Coordinates of C-alpha atoms in Angstrom, one line a residue:
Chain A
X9 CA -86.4 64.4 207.8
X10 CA -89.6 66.2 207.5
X11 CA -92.1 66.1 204.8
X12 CA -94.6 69.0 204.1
X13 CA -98.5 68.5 204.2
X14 CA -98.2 67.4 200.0
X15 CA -95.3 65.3 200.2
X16 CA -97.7 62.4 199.0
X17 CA -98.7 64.9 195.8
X18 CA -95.6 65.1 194.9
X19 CA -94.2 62.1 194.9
X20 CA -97.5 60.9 193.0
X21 CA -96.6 63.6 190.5
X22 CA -93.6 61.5 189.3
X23 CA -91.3 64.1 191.3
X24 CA -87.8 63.9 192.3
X25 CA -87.1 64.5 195.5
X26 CA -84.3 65.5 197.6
X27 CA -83.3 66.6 201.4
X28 CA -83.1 70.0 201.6
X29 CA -83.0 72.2 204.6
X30 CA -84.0 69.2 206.5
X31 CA -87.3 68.4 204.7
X32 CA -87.8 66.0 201.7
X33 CA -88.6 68.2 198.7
X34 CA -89.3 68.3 195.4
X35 CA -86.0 69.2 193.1
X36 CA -88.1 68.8 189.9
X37 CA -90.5 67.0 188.1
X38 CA -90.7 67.1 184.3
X39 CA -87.3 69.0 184.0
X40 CA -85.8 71.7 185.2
X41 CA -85.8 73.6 181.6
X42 CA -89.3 73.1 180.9
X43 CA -90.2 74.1 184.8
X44 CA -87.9 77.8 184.2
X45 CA -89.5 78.5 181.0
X46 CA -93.3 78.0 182.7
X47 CA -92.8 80.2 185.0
X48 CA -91.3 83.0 182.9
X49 CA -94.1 82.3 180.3
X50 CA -97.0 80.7 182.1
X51 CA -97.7 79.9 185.8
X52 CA -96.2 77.6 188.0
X53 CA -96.5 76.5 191.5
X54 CA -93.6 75.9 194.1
X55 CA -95.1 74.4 197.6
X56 CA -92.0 76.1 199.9
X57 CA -93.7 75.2 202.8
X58 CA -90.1 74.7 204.5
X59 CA -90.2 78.0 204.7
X60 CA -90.0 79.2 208.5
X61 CA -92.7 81.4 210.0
X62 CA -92.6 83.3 213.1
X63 CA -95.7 85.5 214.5
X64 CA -94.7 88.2 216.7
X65 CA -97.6 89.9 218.5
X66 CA -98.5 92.3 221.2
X67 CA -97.3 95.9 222.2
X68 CA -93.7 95.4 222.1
X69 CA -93.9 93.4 218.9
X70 CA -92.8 96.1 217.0
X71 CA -90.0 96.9 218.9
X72 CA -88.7 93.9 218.8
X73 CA -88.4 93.4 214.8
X74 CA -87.0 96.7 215.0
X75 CA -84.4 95.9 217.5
X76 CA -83.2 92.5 215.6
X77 CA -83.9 93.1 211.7
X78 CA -82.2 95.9 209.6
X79 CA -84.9 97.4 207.4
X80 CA -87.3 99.7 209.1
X81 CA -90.2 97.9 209.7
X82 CA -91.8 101.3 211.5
X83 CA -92.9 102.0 207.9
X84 CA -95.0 99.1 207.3
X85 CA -98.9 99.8 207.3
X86 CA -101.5 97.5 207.5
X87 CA -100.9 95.2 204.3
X88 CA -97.7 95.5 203.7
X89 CA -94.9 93.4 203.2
X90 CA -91.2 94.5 203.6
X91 CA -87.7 92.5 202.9
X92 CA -85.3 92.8 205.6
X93 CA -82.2 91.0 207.1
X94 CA -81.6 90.1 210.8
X95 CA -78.0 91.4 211.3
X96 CA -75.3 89.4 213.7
X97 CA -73.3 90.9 216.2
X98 CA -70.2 90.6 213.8
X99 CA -71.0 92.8 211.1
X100 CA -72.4 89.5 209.4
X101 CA -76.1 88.4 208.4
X102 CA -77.9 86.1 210.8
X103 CA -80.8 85.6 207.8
X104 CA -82.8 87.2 205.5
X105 CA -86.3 87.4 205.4
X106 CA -90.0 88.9 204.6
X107 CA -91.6 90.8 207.9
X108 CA -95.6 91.4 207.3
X109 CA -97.8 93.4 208.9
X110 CA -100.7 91.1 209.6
X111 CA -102.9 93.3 212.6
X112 CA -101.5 96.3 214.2
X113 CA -99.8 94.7 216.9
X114 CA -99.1 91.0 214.7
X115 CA -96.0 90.7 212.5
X116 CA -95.4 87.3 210.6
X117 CA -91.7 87.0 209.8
X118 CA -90.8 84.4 207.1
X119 CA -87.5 83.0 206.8
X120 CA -85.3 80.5 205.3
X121 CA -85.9 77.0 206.2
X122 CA -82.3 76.3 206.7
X123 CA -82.5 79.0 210.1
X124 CA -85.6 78.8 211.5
X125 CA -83.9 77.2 214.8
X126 CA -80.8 79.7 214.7
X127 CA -83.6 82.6 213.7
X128 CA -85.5 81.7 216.9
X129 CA -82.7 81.7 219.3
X130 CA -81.5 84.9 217.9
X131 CA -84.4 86.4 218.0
X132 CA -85.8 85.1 221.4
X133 CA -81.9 86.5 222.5
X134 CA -83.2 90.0 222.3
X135 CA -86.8 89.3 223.2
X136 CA -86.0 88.7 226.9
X137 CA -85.7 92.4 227.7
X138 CA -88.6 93.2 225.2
X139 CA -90.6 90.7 225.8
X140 CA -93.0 90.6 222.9
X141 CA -95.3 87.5 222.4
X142 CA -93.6 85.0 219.8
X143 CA -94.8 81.9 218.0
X144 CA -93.1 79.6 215.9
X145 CA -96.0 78.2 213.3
X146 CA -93.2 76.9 211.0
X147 CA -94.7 73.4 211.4
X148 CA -98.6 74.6 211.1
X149 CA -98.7 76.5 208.0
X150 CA -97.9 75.8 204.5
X151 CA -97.3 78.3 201.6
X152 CA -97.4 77.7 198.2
X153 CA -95.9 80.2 195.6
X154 CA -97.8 80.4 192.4
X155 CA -95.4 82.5 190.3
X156 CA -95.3 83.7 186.4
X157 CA -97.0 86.7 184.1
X158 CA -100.6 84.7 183.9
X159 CA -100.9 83.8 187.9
X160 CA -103.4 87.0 188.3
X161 CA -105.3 86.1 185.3
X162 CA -105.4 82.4 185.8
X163 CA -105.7 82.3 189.6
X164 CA -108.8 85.4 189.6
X165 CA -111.5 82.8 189.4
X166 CA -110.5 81.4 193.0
X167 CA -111.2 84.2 195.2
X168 CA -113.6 87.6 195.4
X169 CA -109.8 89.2 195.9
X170 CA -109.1 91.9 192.9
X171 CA -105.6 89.8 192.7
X172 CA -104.5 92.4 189.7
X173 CA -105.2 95.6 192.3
X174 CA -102.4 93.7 195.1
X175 CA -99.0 96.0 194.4
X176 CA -95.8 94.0 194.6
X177 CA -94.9 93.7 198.3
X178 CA -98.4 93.7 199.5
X179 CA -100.5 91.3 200.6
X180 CA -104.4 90.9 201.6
X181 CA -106.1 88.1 203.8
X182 CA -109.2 86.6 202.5
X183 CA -110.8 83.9 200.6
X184 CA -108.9 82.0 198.2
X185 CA -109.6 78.1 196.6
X186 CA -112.4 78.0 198.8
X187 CA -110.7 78.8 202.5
X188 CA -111.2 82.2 204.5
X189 CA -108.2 83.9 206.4
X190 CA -105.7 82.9 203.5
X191 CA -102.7 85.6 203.0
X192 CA -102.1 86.0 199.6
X193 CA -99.0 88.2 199.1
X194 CA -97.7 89.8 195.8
X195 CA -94.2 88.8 196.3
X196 CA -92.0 85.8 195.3
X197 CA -88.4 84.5 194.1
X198 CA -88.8 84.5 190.6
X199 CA -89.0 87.6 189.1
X200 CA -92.1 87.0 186.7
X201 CA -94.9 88.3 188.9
X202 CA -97.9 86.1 190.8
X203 CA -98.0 85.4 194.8
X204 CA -97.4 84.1 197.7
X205 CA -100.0 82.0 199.4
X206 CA -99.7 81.1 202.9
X207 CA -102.4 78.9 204.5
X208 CA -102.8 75.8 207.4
X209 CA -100.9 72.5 206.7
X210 CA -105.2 71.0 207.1
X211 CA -105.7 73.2 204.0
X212 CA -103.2 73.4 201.5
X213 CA -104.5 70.1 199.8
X214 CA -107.2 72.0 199.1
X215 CA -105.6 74.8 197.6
X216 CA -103.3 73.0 195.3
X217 CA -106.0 71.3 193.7
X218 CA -108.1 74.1 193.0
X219 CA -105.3 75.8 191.6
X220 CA -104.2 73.5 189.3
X221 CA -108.1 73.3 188.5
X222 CA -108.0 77.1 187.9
X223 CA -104.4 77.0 185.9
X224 CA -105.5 74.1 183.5
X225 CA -106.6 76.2 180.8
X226 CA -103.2 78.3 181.0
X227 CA -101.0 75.3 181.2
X228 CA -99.8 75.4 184.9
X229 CA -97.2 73.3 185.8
X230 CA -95.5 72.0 189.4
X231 CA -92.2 73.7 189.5
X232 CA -89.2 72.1 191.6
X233 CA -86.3 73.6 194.1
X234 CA -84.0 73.5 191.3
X235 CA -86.2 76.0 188.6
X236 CA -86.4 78.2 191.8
X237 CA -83.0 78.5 192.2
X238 CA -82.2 79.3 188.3
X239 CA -85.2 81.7 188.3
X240 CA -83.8 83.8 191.6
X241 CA -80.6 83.8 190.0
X242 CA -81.1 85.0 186.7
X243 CA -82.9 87.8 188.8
X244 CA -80.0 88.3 191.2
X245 CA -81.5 87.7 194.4
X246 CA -79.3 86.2 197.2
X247 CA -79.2 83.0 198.7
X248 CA -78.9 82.7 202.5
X249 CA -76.0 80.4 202.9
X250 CA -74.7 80.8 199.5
X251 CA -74.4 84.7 198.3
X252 CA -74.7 85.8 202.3
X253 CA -74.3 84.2 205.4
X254 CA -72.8 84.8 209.1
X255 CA -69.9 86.5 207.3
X256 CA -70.8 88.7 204.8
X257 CA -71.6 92.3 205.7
X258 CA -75.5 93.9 203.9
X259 CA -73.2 96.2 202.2
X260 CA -70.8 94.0 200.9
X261 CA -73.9 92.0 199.4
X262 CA -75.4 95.4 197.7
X263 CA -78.4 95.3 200.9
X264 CA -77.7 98.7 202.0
X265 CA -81.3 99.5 200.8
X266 CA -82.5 97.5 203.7
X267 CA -80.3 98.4 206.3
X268 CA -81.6 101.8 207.5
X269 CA -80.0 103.7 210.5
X270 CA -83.5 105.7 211.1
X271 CA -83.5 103.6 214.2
X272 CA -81.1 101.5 216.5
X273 CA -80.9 97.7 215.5
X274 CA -78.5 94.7 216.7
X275 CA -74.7 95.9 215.2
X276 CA -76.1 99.2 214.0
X277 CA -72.9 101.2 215.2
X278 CA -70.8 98.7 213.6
X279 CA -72.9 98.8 210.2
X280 CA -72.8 102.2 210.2
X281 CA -68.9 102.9 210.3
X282 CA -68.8 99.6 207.4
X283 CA -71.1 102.0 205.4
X284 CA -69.1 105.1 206.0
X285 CA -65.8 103.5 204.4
X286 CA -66.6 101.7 201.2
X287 CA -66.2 98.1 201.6
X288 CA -63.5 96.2 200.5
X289 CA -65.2 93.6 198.4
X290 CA -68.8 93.7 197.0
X291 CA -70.7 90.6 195.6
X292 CA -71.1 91.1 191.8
X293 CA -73.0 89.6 188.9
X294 CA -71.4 88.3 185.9
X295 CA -71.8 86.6 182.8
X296 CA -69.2 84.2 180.8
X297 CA -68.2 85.5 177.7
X298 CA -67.6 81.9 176.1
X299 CA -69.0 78.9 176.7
X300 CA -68.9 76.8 180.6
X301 CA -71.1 77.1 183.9
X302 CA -69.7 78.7 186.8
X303 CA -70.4 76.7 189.8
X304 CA -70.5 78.1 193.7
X305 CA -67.0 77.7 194.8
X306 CA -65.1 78.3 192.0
X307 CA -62.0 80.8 192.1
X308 CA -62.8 84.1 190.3
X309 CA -59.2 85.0 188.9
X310 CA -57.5 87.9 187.1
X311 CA -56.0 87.8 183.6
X312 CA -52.7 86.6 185.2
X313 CA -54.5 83.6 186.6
X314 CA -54.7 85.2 190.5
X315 CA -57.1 84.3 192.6
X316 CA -59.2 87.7 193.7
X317 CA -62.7 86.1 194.5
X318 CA -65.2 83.0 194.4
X319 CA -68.4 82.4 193.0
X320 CA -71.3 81.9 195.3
X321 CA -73.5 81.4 193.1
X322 CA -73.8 79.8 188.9
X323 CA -75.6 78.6 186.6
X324 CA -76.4 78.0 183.1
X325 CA -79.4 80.3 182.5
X326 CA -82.2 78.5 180.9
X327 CA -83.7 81.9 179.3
X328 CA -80.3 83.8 178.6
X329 CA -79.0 80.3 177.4
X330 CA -75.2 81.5 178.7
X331 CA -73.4 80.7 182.0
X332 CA -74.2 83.6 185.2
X333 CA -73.3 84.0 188.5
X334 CA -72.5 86.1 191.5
X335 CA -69.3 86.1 193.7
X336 CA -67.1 88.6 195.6
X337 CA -64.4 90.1 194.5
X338 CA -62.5 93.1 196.0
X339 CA -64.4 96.3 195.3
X340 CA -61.3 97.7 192.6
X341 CA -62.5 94.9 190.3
X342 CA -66.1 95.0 190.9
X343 CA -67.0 97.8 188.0
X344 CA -69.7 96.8 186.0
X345 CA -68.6 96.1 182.1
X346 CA -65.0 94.9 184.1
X347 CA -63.3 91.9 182.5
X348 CA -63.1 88.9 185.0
X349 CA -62.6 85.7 184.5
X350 CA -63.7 82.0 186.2
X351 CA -61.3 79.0 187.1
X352 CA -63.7 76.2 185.1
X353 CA -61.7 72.9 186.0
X354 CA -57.9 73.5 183.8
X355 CA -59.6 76.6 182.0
X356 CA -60.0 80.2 183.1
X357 CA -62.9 81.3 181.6
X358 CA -63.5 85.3 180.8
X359 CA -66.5 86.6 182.0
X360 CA -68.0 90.1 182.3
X361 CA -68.9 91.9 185.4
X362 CA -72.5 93.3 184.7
X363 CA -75.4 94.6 187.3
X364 CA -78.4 92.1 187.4
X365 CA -80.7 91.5 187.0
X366 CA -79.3 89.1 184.3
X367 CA -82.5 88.3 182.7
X368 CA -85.0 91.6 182.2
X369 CA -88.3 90.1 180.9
Chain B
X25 CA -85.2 52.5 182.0
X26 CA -83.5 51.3 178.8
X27 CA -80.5 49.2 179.0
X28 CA -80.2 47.7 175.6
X29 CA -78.6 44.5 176.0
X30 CA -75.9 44.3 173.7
X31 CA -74.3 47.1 174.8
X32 CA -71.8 46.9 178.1
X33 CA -71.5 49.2 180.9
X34 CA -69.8 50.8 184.0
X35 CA -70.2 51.3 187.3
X36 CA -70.0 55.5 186.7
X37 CA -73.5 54.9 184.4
X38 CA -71.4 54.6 181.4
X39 CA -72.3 52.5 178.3
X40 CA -69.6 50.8 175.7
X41 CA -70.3 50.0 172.2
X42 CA -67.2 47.9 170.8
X43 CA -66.6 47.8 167.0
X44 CA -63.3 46.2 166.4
X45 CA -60.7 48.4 168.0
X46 CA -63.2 51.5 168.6
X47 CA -64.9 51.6 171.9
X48 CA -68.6 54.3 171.5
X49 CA -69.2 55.2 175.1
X50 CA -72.3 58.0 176.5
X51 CA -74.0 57.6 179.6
X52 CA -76.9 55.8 180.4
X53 CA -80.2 55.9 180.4
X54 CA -80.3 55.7 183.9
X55 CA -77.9 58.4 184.0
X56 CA -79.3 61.1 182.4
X57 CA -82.8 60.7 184.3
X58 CA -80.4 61.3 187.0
X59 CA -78.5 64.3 185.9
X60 CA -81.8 66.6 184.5
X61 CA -81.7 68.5 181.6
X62 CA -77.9 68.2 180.2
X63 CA -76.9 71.9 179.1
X64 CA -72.9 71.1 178.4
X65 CA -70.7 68.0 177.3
X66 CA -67.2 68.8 177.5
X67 CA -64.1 66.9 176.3
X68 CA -61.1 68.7 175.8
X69 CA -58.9 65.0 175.7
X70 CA -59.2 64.5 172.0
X71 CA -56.0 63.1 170.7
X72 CA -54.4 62.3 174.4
X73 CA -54.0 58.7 175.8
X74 CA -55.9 58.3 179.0
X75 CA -55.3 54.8 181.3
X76 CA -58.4 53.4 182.5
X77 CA -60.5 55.5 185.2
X78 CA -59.2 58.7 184.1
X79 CA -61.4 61.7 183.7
X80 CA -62.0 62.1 180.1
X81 CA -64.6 65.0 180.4
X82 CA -67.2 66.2 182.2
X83 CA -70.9 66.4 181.7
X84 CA -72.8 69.4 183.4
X85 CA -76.8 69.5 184.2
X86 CA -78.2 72.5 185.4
X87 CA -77.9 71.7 188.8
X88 CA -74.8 69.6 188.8
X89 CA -71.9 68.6 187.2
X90 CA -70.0 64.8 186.6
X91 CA -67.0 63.9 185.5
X92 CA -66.5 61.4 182.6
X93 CA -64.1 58.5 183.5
X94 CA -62.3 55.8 180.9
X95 CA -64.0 52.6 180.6
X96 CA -61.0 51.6 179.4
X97 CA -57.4 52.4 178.3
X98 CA -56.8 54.3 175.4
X99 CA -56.8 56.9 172.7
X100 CA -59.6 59.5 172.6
X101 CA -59.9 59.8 168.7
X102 CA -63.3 61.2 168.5
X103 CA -65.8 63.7 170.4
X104 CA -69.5 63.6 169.4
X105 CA -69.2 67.9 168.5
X106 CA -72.7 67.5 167.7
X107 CA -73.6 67.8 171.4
X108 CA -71.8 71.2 171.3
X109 CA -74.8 72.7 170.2
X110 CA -77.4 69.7 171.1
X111 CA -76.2 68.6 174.6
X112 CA -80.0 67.8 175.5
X113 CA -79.3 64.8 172.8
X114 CA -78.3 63.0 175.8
X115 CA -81.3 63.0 177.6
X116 CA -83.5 62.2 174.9
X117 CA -81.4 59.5 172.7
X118 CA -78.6 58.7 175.4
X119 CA -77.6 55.4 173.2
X120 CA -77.7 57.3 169.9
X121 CA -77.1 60.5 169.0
X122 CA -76.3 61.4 172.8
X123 CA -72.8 59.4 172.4
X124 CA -69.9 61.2 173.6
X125 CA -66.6 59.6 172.8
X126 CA -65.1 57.0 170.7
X127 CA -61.8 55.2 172.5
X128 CA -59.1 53.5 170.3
X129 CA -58.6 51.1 173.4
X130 CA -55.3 50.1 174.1
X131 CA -56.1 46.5 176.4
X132 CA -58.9 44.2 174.8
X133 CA -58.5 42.2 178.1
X134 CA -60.5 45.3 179.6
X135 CA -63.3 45.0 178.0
X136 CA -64.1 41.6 179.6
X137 CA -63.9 43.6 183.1
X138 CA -66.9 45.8 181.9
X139 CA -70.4 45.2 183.0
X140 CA -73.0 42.8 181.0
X141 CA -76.5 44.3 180.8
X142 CA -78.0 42.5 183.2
X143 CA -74.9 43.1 185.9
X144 CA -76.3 47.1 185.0
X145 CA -79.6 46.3 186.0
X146 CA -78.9 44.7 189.0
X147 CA -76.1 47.6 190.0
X148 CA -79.0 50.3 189.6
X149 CA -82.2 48.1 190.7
X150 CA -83.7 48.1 187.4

């Protein structure tokens, strides 16, 4: 199992950790409640440095991401940031993932921890006849995410950055806690605002400590895998490997905004015939009208008690305080404000089909 | 980790409190470090007569949920309903107001199988 480059930090911090994706990470620290809250409040900071990275450079690096992810990364400028998925050749979804523009001809593709080897064999797949210049830095580089409403104000005193003048889905390189040639990237999992910062393994202590320097005065907090995961949810982002995976079609998981047919991608002719008939099951939010938590796997069932989905995705959300999820169920059911309900253990609970995000600030 | 002594205990992280015929069981101390912040107790076996090892309940943190098994044989007469509207009482008084069930048990001879204190510590390398 691999540790990151503040494996030590944690585990001094009194965290719990767990395996996850291969690397030993933290799950929590003070609790999982008090973690969610800080970041919908506060700041917090999540070290994700599991998180894969891949540069692709050169003159065909471009045509490679367009070739092999579904969004169309032709649009990116200089500083921007773009969310995209790397189709299959089965209608299904390889990964998802953030593609930057880093130099003209230098892309940096993050993805999920969990596919950086099946990523790179994909990809690599479709670079033989392109033949851009790729480099896996998963293992060099570290990235911390320092997420919630007071991470501009609390992190401004660490860099000559204008943090509060980066849009959401931008990103700028340049000093931060004391290190040149950091990216610092208006994006995250949470929903609440703050960045992404992505520096060496050789410098990250660094950064961590001067951040929680910077955040003492606004009560900063080390957040855990778990608070990430309630946090994305309540905001209705997907989960590679829960919510989509090698099976499920964008469309199905409501990612046709990132599937664009302005160019030629891997499936693209297949995609585009799914988009042209509606398709037959969608992935849906939902809340539970009474009391339980809705668990990934559990059967989604109609009022006579028949099976017609299954949950991906649940929780009990700390800042709505009721039970959430997301699942797929065929499209005829999938109406938002339509009745539902979840097989909790002996009870079928009634929930209601609504659009997320579940928790809107 | 707290494991007051004059309690007894299972190997599912429960805790026993006899009184006469009433058996008090929660989980431990031990166990809800584990589990996180507890968000939902539920027993729906109030009234029923459950053998030994049967699931009683469940108890769901955010990130996971556990089943509740019998210490020992007998009639659930009581669910703390307190925890349906405080469940975090469990974390933070696990041996007080954090109980969960009290058991009219059926076998007395059970309650000598239960764990002693000190066979808790040493099951959980306290």
């Amino acid at each position: 199992m691999k540790n990151t480059a503040l494996t030590q930090t944690h585990e001094a911090l009194g965290a719990k950790m767990v395996p996850f994706a291969g690397y030993n990470m933290p799950v929590s620290y003070e609790g999982i409640n008090v973690e969610h809250e800080t970041v919908r409040k506060a700041v917090g900071v999540f070290d994700v440095s599991h998180m894969g990275e891949f540069l692709i450079e050169g003159p065909k690096a471009l045509d490679l991401i367009q070739k092999v992810s579904s969004n169309d990364a032709s649009k990116l400028t200089l500083g921007k940031a773009q969310y995209s998925c790397l189709p299959n050749e089965t209608g299904g979804i390889v990964d998802d993932l953030i593609v930057y523009r880093i130099k003209e001809e230098t892309y940096l593709l993050v993805v999920n921890a969990s596919n950086i080897d099946k990523d790179w064999a994909h990809i690599s797949k479709y670079n033989e006849e392109i033949g851009a210049t790729m480099r896996n830095i998963s293992d060099e580089f570290s990235l911390l995410a320092i997420q919630g409403p007071k991470a501009v104000e609390a992190m401004q005193s660490l860099t000559s950055v204008d943090l509060a003048s980066i849009k959401f889905y931008n990103f700028v390189v340049g000093d931060f806690a004391g290190i040149d040639n950091v990216i610092i990237s208006a994006t995250g999992y949470t929903g609440s605002g703050g960045f992404e910062i992505y520096c060496k393994n050789s410098e990250v202590q660094q950064v961590w400590d001067k951040v929680f320097e910077a955040g003492a005065a606004y009560d900063i907090k080390p957040i855990g895998l778990a608070a990430r995961d309630t946090l994305r949810l309540e905001m209705g982002y997907c989960l590679y490997g829960n919510d989509i995976d090698d099976s499920t079609s964008p469309f199905e998981a409501g990612l046709g905004w990132i599937t664009k047919f302005t160019k030629d991608f891997v499936n693209s002719e297949a995609l585009a015939k799914i988009k042209a008939h509606a398709p037959e099951r969608k992935l849906i939010g939902f809340e539970l009208d009474e009391r339980g938590i809705p668990r990934q796997g559990y059967d989604i069932v109609d009022g006579q008690g028949k099976t017609i989905g299954v949950v991906t995705s649940g929780t009990m959300s700390p800042s709505l305080g009721k039970g959430i999820g997301l699942g797929y169920v065929p499209s005829v059911f999938a109406e938002a404000g339509s009745k539902i309900h979840i097989q909790i253990r002996k009870n079928a609970v009634p929930a209601t089909i609504v659009k997320p995000p579940f928790y809107k600030g | 980790m707290n494991i007051p002594a004059e309690l007894k205990y299972t190997k599912d992280h429960e805790w026993v409190k006899i009184d006469g015929d009433i058996a008090t069981v929660g989980i431990t101390d031990f166990a809800q470090s584990e589990l996180g912040d507890i968000v939902y107790v539920e027993v729906e076996t109030v009234d029923e007569t459950l053998d030994k090892e049967e699931v009683f309940g469940t108890v769901e943190a955010v990130k996971t949920v556990s089943d509740l098994f019998q210490p020992l044989s007998g009639e659930i007469v009581e669910f703390n309903e307190a925890l349906e509207d405080a469940p975090e009482n469990v974390n933070s008084d696990p041996y007080g107001s954090g109980w969960m069930v009290k058991i009219k048990f059926s076998d007395a001879s059970e309650v000598d199988g239960l764990l002693s204190a000190d066979d808790y510590k040493a099951l959980i390398g306290a």
